[in-house]
Short mmCIF file of C-alpha atoms in Angstrom, two decimals:
data_model
loop_
_atom_site.label_atom_id
_atom_site.label_comp_id
_atom_site.label_asym_id
_atom_site.label_seq_id
_atom_site.Cartn_x
_atom_site.Cartn_y
_atom_site.Cartn_z
CA ASN A 131 9.87 11.41 14.44
CA ALA A 132 6.79 9.20 14.90
CA GLY A 133 6.06 8.89 11.15
CA VAL A 134 2.44 8.04 10.35
CA THR A 135 0.24 7.22 13.33
CA GLN A 136 -3.27 5.82 13.33
CA THR A 137 -5.84 5.43 16.08
CA PRO A 138 -7.52 3.29 17.16
CA LYS A 139 -5.76 0.01 16.35
CA PHE A 140 -8.96 -1.99 16.66
CA GLN A 141 -12.63 -1.00 16.60
CA VAL A 142 -15.94 -2.85 16.62
CA LEU A 143 -19.05 -0.98 15.48
CA LYS A 144 -22.69 -1.87 15.11
CA THR A 145 -24.41 -1.27 11.79
CA GLY A 146 -25.48 2.36 11.52
CA GLN A 147 -23.00 3.74 14.03
CA SER A 148 -20.60 6.48 13.05
CA MET A 149 -16.93 6.91 13.88
CA THR A 150 -13.75 8.67 12.81
CA LEU A 151 -10.47 6.94 12.12
CA GLN A 152 -7.60 9.24 12.97
CA CYS A 153 -4.40 9.63 10.96
CA ALA A 154 -1.53 11.99 11.67
CA GLN A 155 1.97 12.46 10.26
CA ASP A 156 4.83 14.56 11.56
CA MET A 157 6.96 14.58 8.40
CA ASN A 158 5.34 17.67 6.81
CA HIS A 159 4.17 15.55 3.89
CA GLU A 160 1.80 17.20 1.43
CA TYR A 161 0.12 14.07 0.17
CA MET A 162 -1.99 11.81 2.38
CA SER A 163 -4.30 8.96 1.50
CA TRP A 164 -6.56 6.28 2.93
CA TYR A 165 -6.63 2.68 1.72
CA ARG A 166 -8.65 -0.31 2.75
CA GLN A 167 -7.21 -3.81 2.68
CA ASP A 168 -9.48 -6.78 2.09
CA PRO A 169 -8.46 -10.43 1.71
CA GLY A 170 -7.45 -11.30 -1.84
CA MET A 171 -7.92 -7.72 -3.06
CA GLY A 172 -4.78 -5.88 -2.07
CA LEU A 173 -5.16 -2.26 -1.03
CA ARG A 174 -7.73 0.03 -2.62
CA LEU A 175 -7.62 3.82 -2.48
CA ILE A 176 -10.56 5.43 -0.68
CA HIS A 177 -9.72 9.16 -0.60
CA TYR A 178 -6.61 11.25 -0.91
CA SER A 179 -5.41 14.79 -0.31
CA VAL A 180 -2.64 16.78 -1.99
CA GLY A 181 -2.58 19.45 0.70
CA ALA A 182 -4.57 21.20 3.41
CA GLY A 183 -8.05 22.02 2.17
CA ILE A 184 -7.82 19.76 -0.91
CA THR A 185 -9.29 16.26 -1.06
CA ASP A 186 -10.43 13.95 -3.82
CA GLN A 187 -12.00 10.54 -4.26
CA GLY A 188 -10.15 7.35 -4.95
CA GLU A 189 -11.36 4.01 -6.22
CA VAL A 190 -13.85 3.15 -3.44
CA PRO A 191 -15.08 6.41 -1.79
CA ASN A 192 -18.71 5.53 -1.09
CA GLY A 193 -19.63 5.55 2.59
CA TYR A 194 -16.57 7.56 3.63
CA ASN A 195 -15.89 11.27 4.14
CA VAL A 196 -12.59 13.07 4.62
CA SER A 197 -11.34 16.55 5.31
CA ARG A 198 -7.86 18.06 5.58
CA SER A 199 -7.77 21.15 7.75
CA THR A 200 -4.07 20.85 8.60
CA THR A 201 -1.02 19.35 6.90
CA GLU A 202 -0.61 16.87 9.75
CA ASP A 203 -4.07 15.32 10.07
CA PHE A 204 -6.31 13.43 7.67
CA PRO A 205 -9.29 11.81 9.45
CA LEU A 206 -11.58 9.31 7.76
CA ARG A 207 -15.26 9.39 8.76
CA LEU A 208 -17.78 6.62 8.50
CA LEU A 209 -21.20 8.27 8.84
CA SER A 210 -23.30 5.09 8.98
CA ALA A 211 -21.24 1.94 9.24
CA ALA A 212 -22.16 -1.13 7.20
CA PRO A 213 -20.84 -4.72 7.43
CA SER A 214 -19.24 -4.21 3.98
CA GLN A 215 -16.90 -1.71 5.62
CA THR A 216 -15.31 -4.40 7.77
CA SER A 217 -11.68 -4.14 6.72
CA VAL A 218 -8.21 -3.02 7.70
CA TYR A 219 -7.64 0.66 6.99
CA PHE A 220 -4.26 2.16 6.24
CA CYS A 221 -3.28 5.79 6.06
CA ALA A 222 -0.24 6.82 4.02
CA SER A 223 1.69 10.00 3.28
CA SER A 224 4.35 11.16 0.86
CA TYR A 225 6.38 14.25 -0.01
CA SER A 226 6.58 15.32 -3.62
CA ALA A 227 9.81 17.27 -3.34
CA SER A 228 11.69 14.08 -2.48
CA GLY A 229 11.30 13.02 -6.09
CA SER A 230 10.69 9.40 -5.17
CA TYR A 231 7.09 9.76 -4.05
CA GLU A 232 7.65 6.88 -1.65
CA GLN A 233 4.55 6.43 0.45
CA TYR A 234 4.89 5.88 4.20
CA PHE A 235 2.17 3.77 5.76
CA GLY A 236 0.70 3.78 9.24
CA PRO A 237 0.22 0.55 11.24
CA GLY A 238 -3.46 0.24 10.32
CA THR A 239 -6.86 0.18 12.02
CA ARG A 240 -8.78 -3.11 12.04
CA LEU A 241 -12.51 -2.32 11.89
CA THR A 242 -15.31 -4.83 12.35
CA VAL A 243 -18.92 -3.86 11.69
CA THR A 244 -21.54 -6.24 13.06
CA GLY B 2 -8.10 0.20 -16.37
CA ASP B 3 -4.72 -0.10 -14.77
CA SER B 4 -4.18 -3.28 -12.80
CA VAL B 5 -1.58 -5.49 -11.16
CA THR B 6 -1.71 -9.29 -10.95
CA GLN B 7 0.46 -11.28 -8.56
CA MET B 8 0.96 -15.00 -8.25
CA GLU B 9 -1.48 -16.68 -5.93
CA GLY B 10 -0.32 -17.44 -2.44
CA PRO B 11 0.39 -18.57 0.07
CA VAL B 12 3.97 -19.51 -0.73
CA THR B 13 5.89 -21.71 1.71
CA LEU B 14 9.63 -22.29 1.36
CA SER B 15 12.47 -23.64 3.41
CA GLU B 16 15.22 -21.36 4.63
CA GLU B 17 17.92 -20.68 2.01
CA ALA B 18 15.59 -21.55 -0.88
CA PHE B 19 15.33 -19.39 -4.00
CA LEU B 20 12.29 -17.14 -4.14
CA THR B 21 10.32 -15.82 -7.10
CA ILE B 22 7.02 -13.98 -6.77
CA ASN B 23 5.53 -13.16 -10.14
CA CYS B 24 3.96 -9.80 -10.90
CA THR B 25 2.49 -8.55 -14.17
CA TYR B 26 0.75 -5.30 -14.88
CA THR B 27 -1.59 -3.58 -17.28
CA ALA B 28 -1.24 0.16 -17.72
CA THR B 29 -2.10 2.73 -20.36
CA GLY B 30 1.10 4.72 -19.87
CA TYR B 31 4.60 4.08 -18.53
CA PRO B 32 4.23 3.31 -14.84
CA SER B 33 6.71 3.23 -12.01
CA LEU B 34 6.71 -0.17 -10.31
CA PHE B 35 7.09 -1.02 -6.65
CA TRP B 36 7.29 -3.91 -4.24
CA TYR B 37 5.98 -3.28 -0.75
CA VAL B 38 6.32 -5.68 2.20
CA GLN B 39 3.98 -6.02 5.16
CA TYR B 40 5.34 -7.77 8.24
CA PRO B 41 2.82 -9.23 10.71
CA GLY B 42 0.90 -6.53 12.55
CA GLU B 43 2.57 -3.67 10.71
CA GLY B 44 1.86 -1.28 7.87
CA LEU B 45 3.41 -1.56 4.42
CA GLN B 46 7.04 -0.62 3.80
CA LEU B 47 8.62 0.11 0.46
CA LEU B 48 10.99 -2.74 -0.41
CA LEU B 49 12.23 -1.64 -3.84
CA LYS B 50 11.18 0.26 -6.92
CA ALA B 51 11.96 0.84 -10.60
CA THR B 52 10.88 3.87 -12.57
CA LYS B 53 11.66 2.93 -16.19
CA ALA B 54 12.11 -0.07 -18.45
CA ASP B 55 15.14 -2.28 -17.74
CA ASP B 56 15.73 -0.64 -14.35
CA LYS B 57 16.55 -3.09 -11.57
CA GLY B 58 15.41 -2.32 -8.05
CA SER B 59 17.20 -4.02 -5.17
CA ASN B 60 17.14 -3.99 -1.38
CA LYS B 61 17.88 -6.47 1.44
CA GLY B 62 18.90 -9.15 -1.07
CA PHE B 63 15.67 -8.81 -3.06
CA GLU B 64 15.71 -7.79 -6.72
CA ALA B 65 13.17 -7.03 -9.42
CA THR B 66 13.69 -5.90 -13.02
CA TYR B 67 11.21 -3.73 -14.92
CA ARG B 68 10.44 -5.68 -18.12
CA LYS B 69 8.37 -3.56 -20.48
CA GLU B 70 8.20 -6.23 -23.21
CA THR B 71 6.57 -8.73 -20.86
CA THR B 72 4.90 -6.11 -18.60
CA SER B 73 6.40 -7.83 -15.58
CA PHE B 74 8.23 -6.98 -12.36
CA HIS B 75 9.00 -10.32 -10.71
CA LEU B 76 10.48 -10.31 -7.21
CA GLU B 77 13.47 -12.61 -6.56
CA LYS B 78 15.79 -13.47 -3.72
CA GLY B 79 18.57 -16.02 -3.87
CA SER B 80 18.42 -17.32 -0.31
CA VAL B 81 15.44 -16.55 1.89
CA GLN B 82 15.46 -16.32 5.67
CA VAL B 83 12.78 -16.92 8.27
CA SER B 84 12.68 -13.15 8.82
CA ASP B 85 11.47 -12.70 5.22
CA SER B 86 8.09 -14.18 6.16
CA ALA B 87 5.59 -11.46 5.30
CA VAL B 88 3.01 -10.40 2.74
CA TYR B 89 4.46 -8.90 -0.45
CA PHE B 90 2.56 -6.44 -2.63
CA CYS B 91 3.40 -5.43 -6.17
CA ALA B 92 2.13 -1.96 -7.12
CA LEU B 93 2.25 0.53 -9.95
CA SER B 94 1.96 4.29 -10.17
CA LEU B 95 1.27 6.26 -13.29
CA GLY B 96 2.82 9.37 -11.87
CA HIS B 97 1.49 12.23 -9.92
CA THR B 98 -0.94 15.08 -9.93
CA GLN B 99 0.13 17.96 -7.73
CA GLY B 100 2.37 15.63 -5.79
CA ALA B 101 -0.16 12.85 -5.45
CA GLN B 102 1.16 9.40 -6.18
CA LYS B 103 -1.76 7.06 -6.67
CA LEU B 104 -0.78 3.45 -6.24
CA VAL B 105 -2.59 0.46 -7.74
CA PHE B 106 -1.84 -2.71 -5.77
CA GLY B 107 -1.86 -6.38 -6.56
CA GLN B 108 -3.69 -8.70 -4.21
CA GLY B 109 -0.62 -9.58 -2.17
CA THR B 110 1.31 -12.83 -1.75
CA ARG B 111 1.81 -14.32 1.70
CA LEU B 112 5.27 -15.85 2.10
CA THR B 113 6.18 -18.21 4.92
CA ILE B 114 9.75 -19.41 5.40
CA ASN B 115 10.29 -22.51 7.52
CA PRO B 116 13.60 -23.07 9.35
#
């Protein structure tokens, strides 16, 4: 059981480039989400999904797209990177039937946009 | 809106010292409260939680009590170890929609324990 995996661990982009941050979980969790972590601001929710084919916006969705074609995968796309998107990105998942709604986090992707 | 405020860090203590990290919240309903810990280079892990007023969450020697009257969820540990060095996040959740648990995080408090 690998839990929540994220790739890549580190990425440097130039302004205007596009890329996809990958997130996968092997726990059959329904709920998946993306957060960004910035110094002094904690984690902020970007997008989330309650199941395959269903996504919704979080607190800071601008500049990011998501899709959920399978239960396992929840990629985050940056269509035109900006320096303001320099951050550490975390993917998380949880399973409603557990009753606790504990979220399991991946190890993170550190993104720098120059 | 809903928010969480933690004490400013960084916090530096000696081994075996008593730890308190303050956390207060603002919420329109009756949230569940959580403490997450982030060790260097890793993602967040749930440390403890409390789902209703006066509940006490505990794990690995850490404790926090849900105080509705003071809207607080302070984290405490009687005797810290070097291995407790990490960043600690307080968070709240106002429940779930179709299984979604949306968390609102505090800004995090970096704790360093010196031997």
